[in-house]
């Protein structure tokens, strides 16, 4: 262990835990400051007291990646069970399969298309108004045409993001595939699974190292940074700078918990595509752990809304018009010495768990290489812009 000042990590989510562990394994002393009363950030899982079901407290998290090193990494700290995410959606009084696949297309249009027929049919309906779609709406119209866009994406996206899809970037829709076969796997990644005992147990194992001290219920601010050799902050970028340039836009989620005796919906995730239904989806948590058996069931009805100052931020909105505000925060961060901003909140990006871990590993390794060679650590290893 080095005798130098410890390193501070702000936030005990995936970014903070992976950086802490990598630095501690290299002999550094690390102090992790978490403002909430638990570790694991928004992938926190806990047993529901009434039903015993393992609940994804801040909404569903399914691990999927093509990154073999990240997959090996998570498997070092948790036993993963095979899990495929199969999502259904209710639209106009019917239940369909997602992502949009041959079953969805045939059911929606009342047809019995073969794959090449469906491909030609959708190509005919696709609206190619622009050659290079920039907005979510342009991308969706070019991708599936107006009928499918209105049935499955428009209402859901307005509820999820609180603005018209014409204001949102095309990148959000690019997360979803369109399939001309009956494959209903939500993700296409090679490695997919669920940690048997949940994400909080996995993050606890990552943090379980004699060089790491975790402080729960302990907010950390810029003023606390001076006694540390370096700070890695996964706290919201705008809050670090006291919202000097105004709040960056986030969506937060409300969960209405209810229980059911038996099986409420027969699947883990049921989306509600219609604008008239106020919630976006219902998650039935016991289906995330099909290897367990529970008579009772606990479900969360999920509603998105604008994130206020006291709410938990979930999704960075990143409207095109917010780019300038973000650029000012990025410039401020660049003038900061000895602080590096990481993760979804620190870099204000929509990050999947595997990408978060990959970036955290890269960031910590860069720090270790820099301390060995005398290179200063930048404010961002992966910049927000
Ligand atoms: N989406 C939609 N209808 C759906 C599911 C998703 O319109 O039934 C859109 C919505 O805008 C969402 C985006 O596709 O934000 C990405 O979906 P994903 O399932 O990746 O969202 P997440 O799981 O991150 O909430």
mmCIF file of C-alpha atoms and ligand atoms in Angstrom:
data_model
loop_
_atom_site.group_PDB
_atom_site.id
_atom_site.type_symbol
_atom_site.label_atom_id
_atom_site.label_comp_id
_atom_site.label_asym_id
_atom_site.label_seq_id
_atom_site.Cartn_x
_atom_site.Cartn_y
_atom_site.Cartn_z
ATOM 1 C CA UNK A 1 0.000 0.000 0.000
ATOM 2 C CA UNK A 2 1.365 3.483 -0.859
ATOM 3 C CA UNK A 3 1.804 6.112 1.859
ATOM 4 C CA UNK A 4 0.440 8.859 -0.429
ATOM 5 C CA UNK A 5 -2.869 10.691 0.145
ATOM 6 C CA UNK A 6 -5.889 8.500 -0.604
ATOM 7 C CA UNK A 7 -7.952 8.751 -3.741
ATOM 8 C CA UNK A 8 -11.595 9.836 -3.429
ATOM 9 C CA UNK A 9 -14.341 8.243 -5.471
ATOM 10 C CA UNK A 10 -17.702 9.987 -5.528
ATOM 11 C CA UNK A 11 -20.531 7.500 -5.946
ATOM 12 C CA UNK A 12 -20.627 3.760 -5.240
ATOM 13 C CA UNK A 13 -22.305 2.754 -8.492
ATOM 14 C CA UNK A 14 -20.655 0.676 -11.196
ATOM 15 C CA UNK A 15 -18.204 3.394 -12.271
ATOM 16 C CA UNK A 16 -17.087 4.186 -8.744
ATOM 17 C CA UNK A 17 -16.808 0.555 -7.655
ATOM 18 C CA UNK A 18 -14.781 -0.565 -10.688
ATOM 19 C CA UNK A 19 -12.388 2.386 -10.463
ATOM 20 C CA UNK A 20 -12.004 1.894 -6.709
ATOM 21 C CA UNK A 21 -11.216 -1.789 -7.131
ATOM 22 C CA UNK A 22 -8.728 -1.286 -9.955
ATOM 23 C CA UNK A 23 -6.844 1.366 -7.987
ATOM 24 C CA UNK A 24 -6.954 -0.630 -4.741
ATOM 25 C CA UNK A 25 -5.646 -3.725 -6.543
ATOM 26 C CA UNK A 26 -2.698 -1.547 -7.651
ATOM 27 C CA UNK A 27 -1.934 -0.611 -4.030
ATOM 28 C CA UNK A 28 -3.764 2.725 -3.628
ATOM 29 C CA UNK A 29 -5.899 3.643 -0.646
ATOM 30 C CA UNK A 30 -9.375 4.541 -1.838
ATOM 31 C CA UNK A 31 -12.271 6.264 -0.060
ATOM 32 C CA UNK A 32 -15.685 5.919 -1.674
ATOM 33 C CA UNK A 33 -18.331 8.529 -0.779
ATOM 34 C CA UNK A 34 -21.949 7.633 -1.469
ATOM 35 C CA UNK A 35 -24.755 10.061 -0.688
ATOM 36 C CA UNK A 36 -27.448 7.360 -0.645
ATOM 37 C CA UNK A 37 -27.822 4.657 2.003
ATOM 38 C CA UNK A 38 -26.808 1.841 -0.349
ATOM 39 C CA UNK A 39 -24.194 0.943 -2.941
ATOM 40 C CA UNK A 40 -24.741 -0.019 -6.613
ATOM 41 C CA UNK A 41 -26.328 3.235 -7.800
ATOM 42 C CA UNK A 42 -29.383 2.780 -9.970
ATOM 43 C CA UNK A 43 -28.718 -0.934 -10.558
ATOM 44 C CA UNK A 44 -29.336 -1.530 -6.838
ATOM 45 C CA UNK A 45 -31.339 -4.695 -6.133
ATOM 46 C CA UNK A 46 -33.017 -5.665 -2.853
ATOM 47 C CA UNK A 47 -35.358 -8.375 -1.586
ATOM 48 C CA UNK A 48 -38.955 -7.227 -1.345
ATOM 49 C CA UNK A 49 -39.913 -7.686 2.332
ATOM 50 C CA UNK A 50 -43.433 -8.942 1.595
ATOM 51 C CA UNK A 51 -42.849 -11.388 -1.271
ATOM 52 C CA UNK A 52 -39.132 -12.234 -0.992
ATOM 53 C CA UNK A 53 -38.695 -11.370 -4.691
ATOM 54 C CA UNK A 54 -35.406 -9.753 -5.739
ATOM 55 C CA UNK A 55 -36.418 -6.292 -6.927
ATOM 56 C CA UNK A 56 -34.604 -3.979 -9.347
ATOM 57 C CA UNK A 57 -35.293 -0.986 -7.139
ATOM 58 C CA UNK A 58 -34.605 1.660 -9.810
ATOM 59 C CA UNK A 59 -36.064 -0.234 -12.752
ATOM 60 C CA UNK A 60 -34.957 -3.213 -14.827
ATOM 61 C CA UNK A 61 -31.268 -3.854 -15.501
ATOM 62 C CA UNK A 62 -30.278 -6.733 -17.767
ATOM 63 C CA UNK A 63 -26.610 -7.359 -18.343
ATOM 64 C CA UNK A 64 -25.635 -7.724 -22.011
ATOM 65 C CA UNK A 65 -22.322 -7.162 -23.748
ATOM 66 C CA UNK A 66 -20.007 -8.134 -26.583
ATOM 67 C CA UNK A 67 -16.998 -7.143 -24.515
ATOM 68 C CA UNK A 68 -15.360 -10.395 -23.377
ATOM 69 C CA UNK A 69 -13.159 -8.674 -20.797
ATOM 70 C CA UNK A 70 -16.150 -6.952 -19.190
ATOM 71 C CA UNK A 71 -18.078 -10.225 -19.177
ATOM 72 C CA UNK A 72 -15.137 -11.984 -17.468
ATOM 73 C CA UNK A 73 -14.910 -9.090 -15.022
ATOM 74 C CA UNK A 74 -18.528 -9.278 -13.834
ATOM 75 C CA UNK A 75 -18.322 -13.061 -13.658
ATOM 76 C CA UNK A 76 -15.382 -12.723 -11.243
ATOM 77 C CA UNK A 77 -17.653 -10.956 -8.760
ATOM 78 C CA UNK A 78 -21.013 -12.658 -9.224
ATOM 79 C CA UNK A 79 -22.452 -15.942 -10.423
ATOM 80 C CA UNK A 80 -24.400 -15.086 -13.568
ATOM 81 C CA UNK A 81 -27.472 -17.018 -14.662
ATOM 82 C CA UNK A 82 -28.488 -17.146 -18.326
ATOM 83 C CA UNK A 83 -31.203 -14.571 -18.984
ATOM 84 C CA UNK A 84 -32.696 -13.327 -22.264
ATOM 85 C CA UNK A 85 -34.790 -10.186 -22.241
ATOM 86 C CA UNK A 86 -38.088 -10.791 -24.044
ATOM 87 C CA UNK A 87 -40.257 -7.699 -23.943
ATOM 88 C CA UNK A 88 -43.917 -7.392 -24.895
ATOM 89 C CA UNK A 89 -45.848 -4.234 -25.650
ATOM 90 C CA UNK A 90 -49.537 -3.407 -25.421
ATOM 91 C CA UNK A 91 -50.749 -1.135 -28.213
ATOM 92 C CA UNK A 92 -54.305 -0.372 -29.314
ATOM 93 C CA UNK A 93 -55.760 -3.207 -27.201
ATOM 94 C CA UNK A 94 -53.414 -5.956 -28.373
ATOM 95 C CA UNK A 95 -50.207 -7.469 -27.064
ATOM 96 C CA UNK A 96 -47.259 -7.592 -29.479
ATOM 97 C CA UNK A 97 -43.707 -8.849 -29.437
ATOM 98 C CA UNK A 98 -40.760 -6.439 -29.243
ATOM 99 C CA UNK A 99 -38.364 -5.455 -30.722
ATOM 100 C CA UNK A 100 -40.416 -5.135 -33.909
ATOM 101 C CA UNK A 101 -39.927 -8.530 -35.579
ATOM 102 C CA UNK A 102 -41.707 -10.717 -38.118
ATOM 103 C CA UNK A 103 -44.322 -11.726 -35.551
ATOM 104 C CA UNK A 104 -45.044 -8.072 -34.731
ATOM 105 C CA UNK A 105 -45.318 -7.131 -38.407
ATOM 106 C CA UNK A 106 -47.555 -10.056 -39.333
ATOM 107 C CA UNK A 107 -49.825 -9.548 -36.340
ATOM 108 C CA UNK A 108 -50.051 -5.792 -36.776
ATOM 109 C CA UNK A 109 -50.866 -5.896 -40.506
ATOM 110 C CA UNK A 110 -52.868 -9.170 -40.331
ATOM 111 C CA UNK A 111 -50.521 -10.892 -42.781
ATOM 112 C CA UNK A 112 -48.486 -14.111 -43.048
ATOM 113 C CA UNK A 113 -45.361 -12.673 -44.673
ATOM 114 C CA UNK A 114 -42.174 -14.611 -45.106
ATOM 115 C CA UNK A 115 -39.002 -12.658 -44.162
ATOM 116 C CA UNK A 116 -38.216 -11.289 -47.634
ATOM 117 C CA UNK A 117 -41.864 -10.322 -48.205
ATOM 118 C CA UNK A 118 -41.965 -8.457 -44.898
ATOM 119 C CA UNK A 119 -38.715 -6.686 -45.711
ATOM 120 C CA UNK A 120 -40.101 -5.494 -49.062
ATOM 121 C CA UNK A 121 -43.416 -4.489 -47.456
ATOM 122 C CA UNK A 122 -41.724 -2.389 -44.756
ATOM 123 C CA UNK A 123 -39.310 -0.868 -47.288
ATOM 124 C CA UNK A 124 -42.345 0.366 -49.244
ATOM 125 C CA UNK A 125 -43.795 2.018 -46.151
ATOM 126 C CA UNK A 126 -40.557 3.543 -44.898
ATOM 127 C CA UNK A 127 -40.538 7.320 -45.369
ATOM 128 C CA UNK A 128 -37.198 8.438 -46.625
ATOM 129 C CA UNK A 129 -37.703 12.188 -46.199
ATOM 130 C CA UNK A 130 -34.036 12.696 -45.413
ATOM 131 C CA UNK A 131 -31.055 10.578 -46.394
ATOM 132 C CA UNK A 132 -29.420 11.032 -43.016
ATOM 133 C CA UNK A 133 -32.009 11.002 -40.203
ATOM 134 C CA UNK A 134 -31.049 13.294 -37.320
ATOM 135 C CA UNK A 135 -34.119 13.140 -35.094
ATOM 136 C CA UNK A 136 -35.808 10.172 -33.460
ATOM 137 C CA UNK A 137 -38.902 10.745 -35.600
ATOM 138 C CA UNK A 138 -37.007 10.882 -38.902
ATOM 139 C CA UNK A 139 -35.104 7.768 -37.932
ATOM 140 C CA UNK A 140 -38.301 5.899 -36.961
ATOM 141 C CA UNK A 141 -40.182 6.875 -40.127
ATOM 142 C CA UNK A 142 -37.243 5.797 -42.270
ATOM 143 C CA UNK A 143 -36.870 2.604 -40.269
ATOM 144 C CA UNK A 144 -40.408 1.200 -39.955
ATOM 145 C CA UNK A 145 -42.820 3.655 -41.620
ATOM 146 C CA UNK A 146 -45.612 5.691 -40.092
ATOM 147 C CA UNK A 147 -48.044 2.967 -38.917
ATOM 148 C CA UNK A 148 -45.533 1.051 -36.829
ATOM 149 C CA UNK A 149 -43.947 4.280 -35.612
ATOM 150 C CA UNK A 150 -47.290 5.560 -34.350
ATOM 151 C CA UNK A 151 -48.301 2.229 -32.821
ATOM 152 C CA UNK A 152 -45.076 1.381 -30.997
ATOM 153 C CA UNK A 153 -42.713 4.343 -30.708
ATOM 154 C CA UNK A 154 -44.450 7.708 -30.791
ATOM 155 C CA UNK A 155 -46.596 7.540 -27.639
ATOM 156 C CA UNK A 156 -44.055 5.567 -25.642
ATOM 157 C CA UNK A 157 -41.268 7.982 -26.514
ATOM 158 C CA UNK A 158 -43.354 11.078 -25.705
ATOM 159 C CA UNK A 159 -44.111 9.593 -22.283
ATOM 160 C CA UNK A 160 -40.545 8.452 -21.696
ATOM 161 C CA UNK A 161 -38.802 11.658 -22.735
ATOM 162 C CA UNK A 162 -41.514 14.305 -22.213
ATOM 163 C CA UNK A 163 -41.052 15.908 -25.611
ATOM 164 C CA UNK A 164 -41.969 15.236 -29.226
ATOM 165 C CA UNK A 165 -39.763 12.602 -30.914
ATOM 166 C CA UNK A 166 -38.852 15.284 -33.465
ATOM 167 C CA UNK A 167 -36.810 16.999 -30.685
ATOM 168 C CA UNK A 168 -34.869 13.865 -29.745
ATOM 169 C CA UNK A 169 -31.700 12.505 -31.328
ATOM 170 C CA UNK A 170 -31.894 9.501 -33.688
ATOM 171 C CA UNK A 171 -29.345 7.701 -31.496
ATOM 172 C CA UNK A 172 -32.071 6.784 -28.952
ATOM 173 C CA UNK A 173 -33.959 4.687 -31.503
ATOM 174 C CA UNK A 174 -30.761 3.163 -32.845
ATOM 175 C CA UNK A 175 -30.637 1.191 -29.590
ATOM 176 C CA UNK A 176 -33.463 -1.007 -30.923
ATOM 177 C CA UNK A 177 -33.186 -3.520 -33.768
ATOM 178 C CA UNK A 178 -35.805 -4.341 -36.447
ATOM 179 C CA UNK A 179 -35.953 -8.017 -37.333
ATOM 180 C CA UNK A 180 -37.399 -9.884 -40.288
ATOM 181 C CA UNK A 181 -37.458 -13.202 -38.454
ATOM 182 C CA UNK A 182 -39.112 -14.469 -35.270
ATOM 183 C CA UNK A 183 -36.154 -13.709 -33.002
ATOM 184 C CA UNK A 184 -37.649 -11.764 -30.085
ATOM 185 C CA UNK A 185 -34.450 -11.337 -28.089
ATOM 186 C CA UNK A 186 -34.361 -7.667 -27.070
ATOM 187 C CA UNK A 187 -30.561 -7.569 -27.253
ATOM 188 C CA UNK A 188 -28.204 -9.028 -29.824
ATOM 189 C CA UNK A 189 -25.115 -9.248 -27.623
ATOM 190 C CA UNK A 190 -23.058 -12.424 -27.287
ATOM 191 C CA UNK A 191 -23.007 -12.423 -23.484
ATOM 192 C CA UNK A 192 -26.244 -11.910 -21.560
ATOM 193 C CA UNK A 193 -27.272 -12.770 -18.045
ATOM 194 C CA UNK A 194 -28.379 -11.788 -14.612
ATOM 195 C CA UNK A 195 -26.349 -11.928 -11.388
ATOM 196 C CA UNK A 196 -27.949 -14.653 -9.283
ATOM 197 C CA UNK A 197 -27.948 -12.612 -6.067
ATOM 198 C CA UNK A 198 -28.511 -9.256 -7.756
ATOM 199 C CA UNK A 199 -26.337 -6.294 -8.693
ATOM 200 C CA UNK A 200 -25.881 -4.983 -5.164
ATOM 201 C CA UNK A 201 -24.191 -8.243 -4.106
ATOM 202 C CA UNK A 202 -21.964 -7.985 -7.196
ATOM 203 C CA UNK A 203 -20.970 -4.378 -6.441
ATOM 204 C CA UNK A 204 -20.360 -5.305 -2.778
ATOM 205 C CA UNK A 205 -17.933 -7.998 -3.960
ATOM 206 C CA UNK A 206 -16.154 -5.482 -6.228
ATOM 207 C CA UNK A 207 -15.790 -3.081 -3.295
ATOM 208 C CA UNK A 208 -14.681 -5.807 -0.887
ATOM 209 C CA UNK A 209 -10.975 -4.993 -0.653
ATOM 210 C CA UNK A 210 -8.815 -3.956 2.335
ATOM 211 C CA UNK A 211 -7.705 -0.833 0.447
ATOM 212 C CA UNK A 212 -11.281 0.446 -0.023
ATOM 213 C CA UNK A 213 -13.380 2.274 2.600
ATOM 214 C CA UNK A 214 -17.010 2.972 1.691
ATOM 215 C CA UNK A 215 -18.891 5.832 3.377
ATOM 216 C CA UNK A 216 -22.670 5.643 2.892
ATOM 217 C CA UNK A 217 -24.988 8.604 3.521
ATOM 218 C CA UNK A 218 -21.990 10.861 2.895
ATOM 219 C CA UNK A 219 -22.340 13.542 0.242
ATOM 220 C CA UNK A 220 -19.069 14.841 -1.187
ATOM 221 C CA UNK A 221 -18.585 18.235 -2.780
ATOM 222 C CA UNK A 222 -15.885 20.046 -4.654
ATOM 223 C CA UNK A 223 -14.723 21.691 -1.417
ATOM 224 C CA UNK A 224 -13.865 18.270 0.027
ATOM 225 C CA UNK A 225 -11.449 17.437 -2.794
ATOM 226 C CA UNK A 226 -8.257 19.101 -1.522
ATOM 227 C CA UNK A 227 -7.146 16.365 0.868
ATOM 228 C CA UNK A 228 -7.106 13.689 -1.815
ATOM 229 C CA UNK A 229 -4.464 12.770 -4.378
ATOM 230 C CA UNK A 230 -7.185 12.645 -7.045
ATOM 231 C CA UNK A 231 -10.983 12.565 -7.247
ATOM 232 C CA UNK A 232 -13.058 10.432 -9.613
ATOM 233 C CA UNK A 233 -16.569 11.805 -9.566
ATOM 234 C CA UNK A 234 -19.609 9.969 -10.850
ATOM 235 C CA UNK A 235 -21.888 12.632 -9.335
ATOM 236 C CA UNK A 236 -23.942 14.790 -11.715
ATOM 237 C CA UNK A 237 -21.595 17.137 -13.598
ATOM 238 C CA UNK A 238 -23.838 20.207 -13.152
ATOM 239 C CA UNK A 239 -24.198 19.640 -9.377
ATOM 240 C CA UNK A 240 -20.414 19.428 -8.952
ATOM 241 C CA UNK A 241 -20.286 23.029 -10.183
ATOM 242 C CA UNK A 242 -23.321 24.173 -8.129
ATOM 243 C CA UNK A 243 -25.534 24.345 -11.236
ATOM 244 C CA UNK A 244 -23.575 27.450 -12.331
ATOM 245 C CA UNK A 245 -24.939 27.255 -15.867
ATOM 246 C CA UNK A 246 -28.360 25.843 -14.950
ATOM 247 C CA UNK A 247 -29.535 22.231 -14.611
ATOM 248 C CA UNK A 248 -28.765 19.723 -17.313
ATOM 249 C CA UNK A 249 -32.021 18.012 -18.289
ATOM 250 C CA UNK A 250 -32.778 14.584 -16.893
ATOM 251 C CA UNK A 251 -35.820 12.349 -16.753
ATOM 252 C CA UNK A 252 -36.647 10.737 -13.457
ATOM 253 C CA UNK A 253 -38.923 7.754 -12.855
ATOM 254 C CA UNK A 254 -41.741 7.077 -10.406
ATOM 255 C CA UNK A 255 -42.560 3.486 -9.492
ATOM 256 C CA UNK A 256 -45.954 2.494 -8.199
ATOM 257 C CA UNK A 257 -45.519 -0.812 -6.394
ATOM 258 C CA UNK A 258 -48.299 -3.387 -6.275
ATOM 259 C CA UNK A 259 -48.465 -7.056 -5.421
ATOM 260 C CA UNK A 260 -50.360 -9.934 -6.971
ATOM 261 C CA UNK A 261 -50.949 -13.534 -5.913
ATOM 262 C CA UNK A 262 -49.563 -15.690 -8.734
ATOM 263 C CA UNK A 263 -48.382 -14.449 -12.117
ATOM 264 C CA UNK A 264 -49.574 -10.945 -12.993
ATOM 265 C CA UNK A 265 -48.465 -10.571 -16.612
ATOM 266 C CA UNK A 266 -46.492 -13.674 -17.610
ATOM 267 C CA UNK A 267 -43.324 -11.754 -18.482
ATOM 268 C CA UNK A 268 -40.787 -9.443 -16.846
ATOM 269 C CA UNK A 269 -41.472 -6.321 -18.923
ATOM 270 C CA UNK A 270 -44.735 -5.204 -20.519
ATOM 271 C CA UNK A 271 -44.523 -1.851 -22.299
ATOM 272 C CA UNK A 272 -47.575 0.339 -22.812
ATOM 273 C CA UNK A 273 -47.224 2.114 -26.131
ATOM 274 C CA UNK A 274 -50.424 4.196 -26.146
ATOM 275 C CA UNK A 275 -50.126 7.875 -25.213
ATOM 276 C CA UNK A 276 -53.440 7.600 -23.333
ATOM 277 C CA UNK A 277 -51.942 5.173 -20.784
ATOM 278 C CA UNK A 278 -49.897 7.365 -18.425
ATOM 279 C CA UNK A 279 -47.217 4.810 -17.524
ATOM 280 C CA UNK A 280 -44.574 3.441 -19.885
ATOM 281 C CA UNK A 281 -44.215 -0.093 -18.587
ATOM 282 C CA UNK A 282 -44.959 -2.614 -15.863
ATOM 283 C CA UNK A 283 -42.134 -4.790 -14.592
ATOM 284 C CA UNK A 284 -42.876 -8.025 -12.738
ATOM 285 C CA UNK A 285 -39.674 -8.620 -10.871
ATOM 286 C CA UNK A 286 -39.835 -12.340 -10.181
ATOM 287 C CA UNK A 287 -39.528 -12.985 -13.914
ATOM 288 C CA UNK A 288 -36.036 -11.442 -13.828
ATOM 289 C CA UNK A 289 -35.005 -14.432 -11.678
ATOM 290 C CA UNK A 290 -36.723 -17.444 -13.315
ATOM 291 C CA UNK A 291 -34.532 -19.828 -11.281
ATOM 292 C CA UNK A 292 -36.331 -18.703 -8.118
ATOM 293 C CA UNK A 293 -39.846 -19.663 -7.133
ATOM 294 C CA UNK A 294 -42.292 -17.277 -5.452
ATOM 295 C CA UNK A 295 -46.049 -17.627 -4.929
ATOM 296 C CA UNK A 296 -46.521 -13.893 -4.525
ATOM 297 C CA UNK A 297 -45.493 -11.321 -7.080
ATOM 298 C CA UNK A 298 -44.365 -7.718 -6.887
ATOM 299 C CA UNK A 299 -44.734 -5.352 -9.830
ATOM 300 C CA UNK A 300 -43.710 -1.769 -10.536
ATOM 301 C CA UNK A 301 -45.771 0.524 -12.708
ATOM 302 C CA UNK A 302 -43.225 2.951 -14.169
ATOM 303 C CA UNK A 303 -43.861 6.581 -15.106
ATOM 304 C CA UNK A 304 -41.270 9.038 -16.388
ATOM 305 C CA UNK A 305 -41.286 12.772 -15.672
ATOM 306 C CA UNK A 306 -38.991 15.815 -15.586
ATOM 307 C CA UNK A 307 -36.320 15.505 -12.903
ATOM 308 C CA UNK A 308 -36.548 18.165 -10.183
ATOM 309 C CA UNK A 309 -33.668 19.230 -7.903
ATOM 310 C CA UNK A 310 -34.520 16.633 -5.234
ATOM 311 C CA UNK A 311 -35.334 13.757 -7.600
ATOM 312 C CA UNK A 312 -33.026 10.936 -8.644
ATOM 313 C CA UNK A 313 -31.701 11.565 -12.166
ATOM 314 C CA UNK A 314 -32.077 8.590 -14.531
ATOM 315 C CA UNK A 315 -31.901 9.463 -18.215
ATOM 316 C CA UNK A 316 -29.801 12.367 -19.558
ATOM 317 C CA UNK A 317 -32.020 13.995 -22.195
ATOM 318 C CA UNK A 318 -29.312 15.646 -24.316
ATOM 319 C CA UNK A 319 -31.600 17.712 -26.476
ATOM 320 C CA UNK A 320 -29.827 19.271 -29.412
ATOM 321 C CA UNK A 321 -30.366 22.729 -27.862
ATOM 322 C CA UNK A 322 -28.703 21.645 -24.581
ATOM 323 C CA UNK A 323 -25.369 21.025 -26.294
ATOM 324 C CA UNK A 324 -24.126 24.575 -25.671
ATOM 325 C CA UNK A 325 -24.893 24.404 -21.953
ATOM 326 C CA UNK A 326 -23.137 21.054 -21.738
ATOM 327 C CA UNK A 327 -20.118 22.501 -23.575
ATOM 328 C CA UNK A 328 -19.802 25.201 -20.886
ATOM 329 C CA UNK A 329 -19.748 22.568 -18.141
ATOM 330 C CA UNK A 330 -17.182 20.563 -20.095
ATOM 331 C CA UNK A 331 -14.946 23.664 -20.324
ATOM 332 C CA UNK A 332 -15.334 24.262 -16.588
ATOM 333 C CA UNK A 333 -14.432 20.643 -15.876
ATOM 334 C CA UNK A 334 -11.335 20.923 -18.076
ATOM 335 C CA UNK A 335 -10.025 23.747 -15.871
ATOM 336 C CA UNK A 336 -10.377 21.566 -12.772
ATOM 337 C CA UNK A 337 -7.172 19.948 -11.585
ATOM 338 C CA UNK A 338 -7.109 16.502 -9.992
ATOM 339 C CA UNK A 339 -10.755 15.636 -10.707
ATOM 340 C CA UNK A 340 -11.934 13.223 -13.390
ATOM 341 C CA UNK A 341 -15.622 12.894 -14.263
ATOM 342 C CA UNK A 342 -16.936 9.438 -15.014
ATOM 343 C CA UNK A 343 -20.092 7.425 -15.642
ATOM 344 C CA UNK A 344 -23.627 8.273 -16.695
ATOM 345 C CA UNK A 345 -24.011 11.304 -14.417
ATOM 346 C CA UNK A 346 -20.408 12.538 -14.519
ATOM 347 C CA UNK A 347 -20.319 12.580 -18.323
ATOM 348 C CA UNK A 348 -24.048 13.143 -18.903
ATOM 349 C CA UNK A 349 -24.494 10.223 -21.294
ATOM 350 C CA UNK A 350 -27.034 7.365 -21.668
ATOM 351 C CA UNK A 351 -24.760 4.438 -20.732
ATOM 352 C CA UNK A 352 -25.443 0.734 -20.589
ATOM 353 C CA UNK A 353 -23.861 -1.173 -17.704
ATOM 354 C CA UNK A 354 -21.224 -2.894 -19.815
ATOM 355 C CA UNK A 355 -20.044 0.380 -21.344
ATOM 356 C CA UNK A 356 -19.918 1.923 -17.866
ATOM 357 C CA UNK A 357 -17.625 -0.877 -16.682
ATOM 358 C CA UNK A 358 -15.449 -0.711 -19.797
ATOM 359 C CA UNK A 359 -14.968 3.047 -19.395
ATOM 360 C CA UNK A 360 -14.270 2.702 -15.662
ATOM 361 C CA UNK A 361 -11.573 0.075 -16.308
ATOM 362 C CA UNK A 362 -9.997 2.241 -19.016
ATOM 363 C CA UNK A 363 -10.134 5.318 -16.792
ATOM 364 C CA UNK A 364 -8.484 3.663 -13.788
ATOM 365 C CA UNK A 365 -5.787 2.098 -15.981
ATOM 366 C CA UNK A 366 -5.064 5.446 -17.537
ATOM 367 C CA UNK A 367 -4.589 6.925 -14.073
ATOM 368 C CA UNK A 368 -2.224 4.125 -13.106
ATOM 369 C CA UNK A 369 -0.223 4.512 -16.324
ATOM 370 C CA UNK A 370 -0.155 8.310 -15.829
ATOM 371 C CA UNK A 371 1.125 8.144 -12.253
ATOM 372 C CA UNK A 372 3.874 5.794 -13.432
ATOM 373 C CA UNK A 373 4.909 8.058 -16.327
ATOM 374 C CA UNK A 374 4.125 11.505 -14.840
ATOM 375 C CA UNK A 375 1.248 12.220 -17.272
ATOM 376 C CA UNK A 376 -1.580 14.334 -15.765
ATOM 377 C CA UNK A 377 -5.045 12.828 -15.648
ATOM 378 C CA UNK A 378 -7.614 14.609 -17.881
ATOM 379 C CA UNK A 379 -11.044 15.776 -16.645
ATOM 380 C CA UNK A 380 -12.673 13.228 -18.950
ATOM 381 C CA UNK A 381 -11.337 9.994 -20.361
ATOM 382 C CA UNK A 382 -14.521 9.762 -22.450
ATOM 383 C CA UNK A 383 -15.730 13.347 -23.073
ATOM 384 C CA UNK A 384 -19.476 14.097 -23.007
ATOM 385 C CA UNK A 385 -19.395 15.771 -26.411
HETATM 386 N N1 LIG B 1 -39.007 2.812 -27.291
HETATM 387 C C1 LIG B 1 -40.285 2.948 -27.780
HETATM 388 N N2 LIG B 1 -41.202 1.953 -27.545
HETATM 389 C C2 LIG B 1 -40.897 0.861 -26.812
HETATM 390 C C3 LIG B 1 -39.583 0.724 -26.312
HETATM 391 C C4 LIG B 1 -38.673 1.716 -26.559
HETATM 392 O O1 LIG B 1 -40.606 3.938 -28.411
HETATM 393 O O2 LIG B 1 -41.774 0.006 -26.628
HETATM 394 C C5 LIG B 1 -38.040 3.912 -27.542
HETATM 395 C C6 LIG B 1 -38.023 4.905 -26.375
HETATM 396 O O3 LIG B 1 -37.802 6.209 -26.887
HETATM 397 C C7 LIG B 1 -36.815 4.430 -25.584
HETATM 398 C C8 LIG B 1 -35.874 3.978 -26.687
HETATM 399 O O4 LIG B 1 -36.728 3.404 -27.668
HETATM 400 O O5 LIG B 1 -36.266 5.471 -24.789
HETATM 401 C C9 LIG B 1 -34.815 2.995 -26.243
HETATM 402 O O6 LIG B 1 -35.454 1.874 -25.666
HETATM 403 P P1 LIG B 1 -34.752 0.993 -24.551
HETATM 404 O O7 LIG B 1 -35.593 -0.208 -24.328
HETATM 405 O O8 LIG B 1 -33.322 0.812 -24.908
HETATM 406 O O9 LIG B 1 -34.898 1.951 -23.270
HETATM 407 P P2 LIG B 1 -34.371 1.718 -21.766
HETATM 408 O O10 LIG B 1 -34.417 0.270 -21.453
HETATM 409 O O11 LIG B 1 -33.007 2.289 -21.707
HETATM 410 O O12 LIG B 1 -35.365 2.484 -20.959
#
